């Protein structure tokens, strides 16, 4: 196991869990815990992995593979960004896509 083997999952899960917490604390200071929970709830987008075989493959790029990680879905998340009630959810979903995508870059 080399440094990259350790760095990749650390970066991945840090971006999935800790960065949203930091974002919530900076931009939603008054209700950062609730904002963080909403951001973490957007991880449910990974339920589309249930449709894939195998369920989890560390060497598969999620972006463009799973239905909720498709270009069309990502386009929809961008649209959700423009409406105040769905903005935080859209931020969480788009951040999730960025996080998954940086993982794809490691595969190349
Ligand atoms: Zn994902």
Coordinates of N, CA and C and ligand atoms in Angstrom, one line a residue:
X1 N 0.8 -1.2 0.0 CA 0.0 0.0 0.0 C 0.9 1.3 0.0
X2 N 0.7 2.1 -1.0 CA 1.5 3.3 -1.0 C 0.6 4.5 -0.6
X3 N 1.2 5.7 -0.6 CA 0.6 6.9 -0.2 C -0.7 7.2 -0.9
X4 N -0.8 7.0 -2.2 CA -2.0 7.2 -3.0 C -3.1 6.3 -2.6
X5 N -2.8 5.1 -2.2 CA -3.8 4.2 -1.7 C -4.5 4.7 -0.5
X6 N -3.8 5.4 0.3 CA -4.3 6.0 1.5 C -5.0 7.3 1.3
X7 N -4.4 8.1 0.4 CA -4.9 9.5 0.1 C -6.2 9.4 -0.6
X8 N -6.4 8.5 -1.5 CA -7.7 8.5 -2.3 C -8.9 8.3 -1.5
X9 N -9.0 7.3 -0.6 CA -10.2 7.2 0.2 C -10.4 8.3 1.2
X10 N -9.2 8.8 1.8 CA -9.3 9.8 2.8 C -9.9 11.1 2.1
X11 N -9.4 11.4 0.9 CA -9.9 12.6 0.2 C -11.4 12.4 -0.2
X12 N -11.7 11.2 -0.6 CA -13.1 10.9 -1.0 C -14.1 11.0 0.1
X13 N -13.8 10.4 1.2 CA -14.8 10.5 2.3 C -14.7 11.8 3.1
X14 N -13.5 12.5 3.0 CA -13.4 13.8 3.6 C -14.3 14.8 2.8
X15 N -14.3 14.6 1.5 CA -15.1 15.5 0.6 C -16.6 15.2 0.8
X16 N -16.9 13.9 1.0 CA -18.3 13.5 1.2 C -18.9 13.9 2.5
X17 N -18.1 13.9 3.6 CA -18.6 14.1 4.9 C -18.2 15.5 5.5
X18 N -16.9 15.8 5.5 CA -16.4 16.9 6.2 C -16.6 18.2 5.5
X19 N -16.3 18.2 4.2 CA -16.4 19.5 3.4 C -17.9 20.0 3.5
X20 N -18.9 19.2 3.4 CA -20.3 19.7 3.5 C -20.5 20.3 4.9
X21 N -19.9 19.8 5.9 CA -20.0 20.3 7.3 C -19.4 21.7 7.4
X22 N -18.2 21.8 6.7 CA -17.5 23.1 6.7 C -18.4 24.1 5.9
X23 N -18.9 23.7 4.8 CA -19.7 24.6 3.9 C -20.9 25.0 4.7
X24 N -21.6 24.1 5.4 CA -22.8 24.4 6.2 C -22.4 25.4 7.3
X25 N -21.3 25.2 7.9 CA -20.9 26.1 9.0 C -20.6 27.5 8.6
X26 N -20.0 27.6 7.4 CA -19.7 28.9 6.8 C -20.9 29.7 6.3
X27 N -21.7 29.0 5.5 CA -22.8 29.7 4.8 C -24.2 29.6 5.5
X28 N -24.4 28.6 6.4 CA -25.6 28.5 7.1 C -25.4 28.4 8.6
X29 N -24.6 29.4 9.1 CA -24.1 29.4 10.5 C -25.2 29.2 11.5
X30 N -26.4 29.9 11.3 CA -27.5 29.8 12.3 C -28.1 28.4 12.4
X31 N -28.0 27.6 11.3 CA -28.7 26.3 11.4 C -27.7 25.3 10.7
X32 N -26.4 25.4 11.0 CA -25.4 24.6 10.3 C -25.6 23.1 10.4
X33 N -26.1 22.7 11.6 CA -26.3 21.2 11.8 C -27.4 20.7 10.9
X34 N -28.5 21.5 10.8 CA -29.6 21.1 9.9 C -29.1 21.1 8.4
X35 N -28.4 22.1 8.1 CA -27.8 22.3 6.7 C -26.9 21.1 6.4
X36 N -26.1 20.7 7.4 CA -25.1 19.6 7.2 C -25.9 18.3 7.0
X37 N -26.9 18.1 7.8 CA -27.8 16.9 7.7 C -28.4 16.8 6.3
X38 N -28.9 18.0 5.8 CA -29.5 18.0 4.5 C -28.5 17.6 3.4
X39 N -27.3 18.2 3.5 CA -26.2 17.9 2.6 C -25.8 16.5 2.7
X40 N -25.7 15.9 3.9 CA -25.4 14.5 4.0 C -26.5 13.6 3.4
X41 N -27.7 14.1 3.5 CA -28.9 13.3 3.0 C -28.8 13.1 1.5
X42 N -28.1 14.1 0.8 CA -28.0 14.0 -0.6 C -27.1 12.8 -1.0
X43 N -26.5 12.2 0.0 CA -25.7 10.9 -0.3 C -26.7 9.8 -0.8
X44 N -28.0 10.0 -0.5 CA -29.0 9.0 -0.9 C -29.0 8.8 -2.4
X45 N -28.4 9.8 -3.1 CA -28.3 9.7 -4.6 C -27.5 8.4 -4.9
X46 N -26.7 7.9 -4.0 CA -26.0 6.7 -4.3 C -26.8 5.4 -4.3
X47 N -28.1 5.6 -3.9 CA -29.0 4.4 -4.0 C -29.1 3.9 -5.4
X48 N -28.8 4.7 -6.4 CA -28.8 4.2 -7.8 C -27.8 3.1 -8.0
X49 N -26.8 3.0 -7.1 CA -25.8 1.9 -7.2 C -26.5 0.5 -7.0
X50 N -27.7 0.5 -6.4 CA -28.4 -0.7 -6.1 C -28.8 -1.4 -7.5
X51 N -28.9 -0.5 -8.5 CA -29.3 -1.0 -9.8 C -28.1 -1.7 -10.6
X52 N -26.9 -1.5 -10.0 CA -25.7 -1.9 -10.7 C -25.2 -3.3 -10.2
X53 N -24.5 -4.0 -11.1 CA -23.9 -5.2 -10.7 C -22.4 -5.1 -11.2
X54 N -21.5 -5.3 -10.3 CA -21.6 -5.5 -8.8 C -22.1 -4.1 -8.2
X55 N -22.6 -4.2 -7.0 CA -23.1 -3.1 -6.3 C -22.0 -2.0 -6.1
X56 N -20.9 -2.5 -5.6 CA -19.8 -1.6 -5.4 C -18.5 -2.0 -6.1
X57 N -17.9 -1.2 -6.9 CA -16.7 -1.5 -7.6 C -15.8 -0.3 -7.5
X58 N -14.7 -0.4 -6.7 CA -13.9 0.8 -6.4 C -13.2 1.3 -7.7
X59 N -13.2 0.5 -8.8 CA -12.5 0.9 -10.0 C -13.4 1.3 -11.1
X60 N -14.7 1.6 -10.7 CA -15.7 2.0 -11.7 C -15.9 3.5 -11.4
X61 N -16.1 4.3 -12.5 CA -16.4 5.7 -12.4 C -17.9 5.8 -12.4
X62 N -18.4 6.4 -11.3 CA -19.9 6.5 -11.1 C -20.5 7.5 -12.1
X63 N -19.7 8.6 -12.4 CA -20.3 9.6 -13.3 C -20.5 9.1 -14.7
X64 N -21.7 9.2 -15.1 CA -22.1 8.8 -16.4 C -22.4 7.3 -16.5
X65 N -22.3 6.6 -15.3 CA -22.6 5.2 -15.3 C -23.9 4.9 -14.6
X66 N -24.1 5.4 -13.4 CA -25.4 5.3 -12.7 C -26.4 6.3 -13.1
X67 N -27.7 6.0 -13.1 CA -28.7 6.9 -13.6 C -28.7 8.3 -12.9
X68 N -28.6 8.3 -11.6 CA -28.6 9.6 -10.9 C -27.3 10.3 -10.9
X69 N -26.3 9.7 -11.6 CA -25.0 10.3 -11.8 C -24.7 10.6 -13.3
X70 N -25.8 10.5 -14.0 CA -25.7 10.8 -15.5 C -25.7 12.2 -15.8
X71 N -25.3 12.5 -17.0 CA -25.2 13.9 -17.5 C -26.6 14.6 -17.4
X72 N -27.6 13.9 -17.7 CA -29.0 14.4 -17.6 C -29.4 14.8 -16.2
X73 N -29.1 13.9 -15.3 CA -29.4 14.1 -13.9 C -28.6 15.3 -13.4
X74 N -27.3 15.4 -13.7 CA -26.5 16.5 -13.3 C -27.0 17.8 -13.8
X75 N -27.5 17.8 -15.1 CA -28.1 19.0 -15.6 C -29.3 19.4 -14.8
X76 N -30.1 18.5 -14.3 CA -31.3 18.7 -13.5 C -30.8 19.3 -12.2
X77 N -29.8 18.8 -11.6 CA -29.3 19.4 -10.3 C -28.8 20.8 -10.5
X78 N -28.3 21.2 -11.7 CA -27.9 22.6 -11.9 C -29.2 23.4 -12.0
X79 N -30.3 22.9 -12.6 CA -31.5 23.7 -12.6 C -32.0 23.9 -11.2
X80 N -32.0 22.9 -10.3 CA -32.4 23.0 -8.9 C -31.7 24.1 -8.2
X81 N -30.5 24.4 -8.6 CA -29.7 25.4 -8.0 C -30.3 26.8 -8.0
X82 N -31.2 27.0 -9.0 CA -31.8 28.3 -9.2 C -33.0 28.6 -8.4
X83 N -33.5 27.5 -7.7 CA -34.7 27.7 -6.8 C -34.3 27.6 -5.4
X84 N -34.6 28.6 -4.6 CA -34.2 28.7 -3.2 C -34.5 27.5 -2.4
X85 N -35.8 26.9 -2.5 CA -36.1 25.8 -1.7 C -35.3 24.5 -2.0
X86 N -34.8 24.4 -3.2 CA -34.0 23.2 -3.6 C -32.5 23.5 -3.7
X87 N -32.1 24.7 -3.4 CA -30.7 25.1 -3.6 C -29.7 24.3 -2.8
X88 N -30.0 24.1 -1.5 CA -29.0 23.4 -0.6 C -28.9 21.9 -1.1
X89 N -30.1 21.3 -1.5 CA -30.1 20.0 -2.0 C -29.2 19.9 -3.3
X90 N -29.4 20.9 -4.1 CA -28.7 20.9 -5.4 C -27.2 21.1 -5.1
X91 N -26.8 21.9 -4.2 CA -25.4 22.1 -3.8 C -24.8 20.7 -3.3
X92 N -25.6 20.0 -2.5 CA -25.1 18.7 -2.0 C -25.0 17.7 -3.1
X93 N -25.9 17.7 -4.0 CA -25.9 16.8 -5.2 C -24.7 17.1 -6.1
X94 N -24.5 18.4 -6.4 CA -23.4 18.7 -7.3 C -22.1 18.5 -6.6
X95 N -22.0 18.8 -5.3 CA -20.7 18.5 -4.6 C -20.4 17.0 -4.6
X96 N -21.5 16.2 -4.5 CA -21.4 14.8 -4.5 C -20.8 14.3 -5.9
X97 N -21.3 15.0 -7.0 CA -20.8 14.6 -8.3 C -19.3 15.0 -8.5
X98 N -18.9 16.2 -7.9 CA -17.5 16.6 -8.0 C -16.7 15.6 -7.2
X99 N -17.1 15.2 -6.1 CA -16.4 14.2 -5.2 C -16.2 12.9 -6.0
X100 N -17.3 12.4 -6.6 CA -17.2 11.1 -7.3 C -16.3 11.3 -8.5
X101 N -16.4 12.5 -9.2 CA -15.6 12.7 -10.4 C -14.1 12.8 -10.1
X102 N -13.7 13.4 -8.9 CA -12.3 13.4 -8.6 C -11.8 12.0 -8.4
X103 N -12.7 11.1 -8.0 CA -12.3 9.7 -7.8 C -12.1 9.1 -9.2
X104 N -12.9 9.5 -10.2 CA -12.7 9.0 -11.5 C -11.3 9.4 -12.1
X105 N -10.9 10.6 -11.7 CA -9.6 11.0 -12.2 C -8.4 10.2 -11.7
X106 N -8.6 9.6 -10.5 CA -7.6 8.7 -9.9 C -7.5 7.4 -10.7
X107 N -8.6 7.0 -11.4 CA -8.6 5.8 -12.1 C -7.8 5.9 -13.4
X108 N -7.7 7.1 -13.9 CA -7.0 7.3 -15.2 C -5.5 7.2 -15.1
Ligands
LIG1 ZN1 -22.0 8.8 -5.9

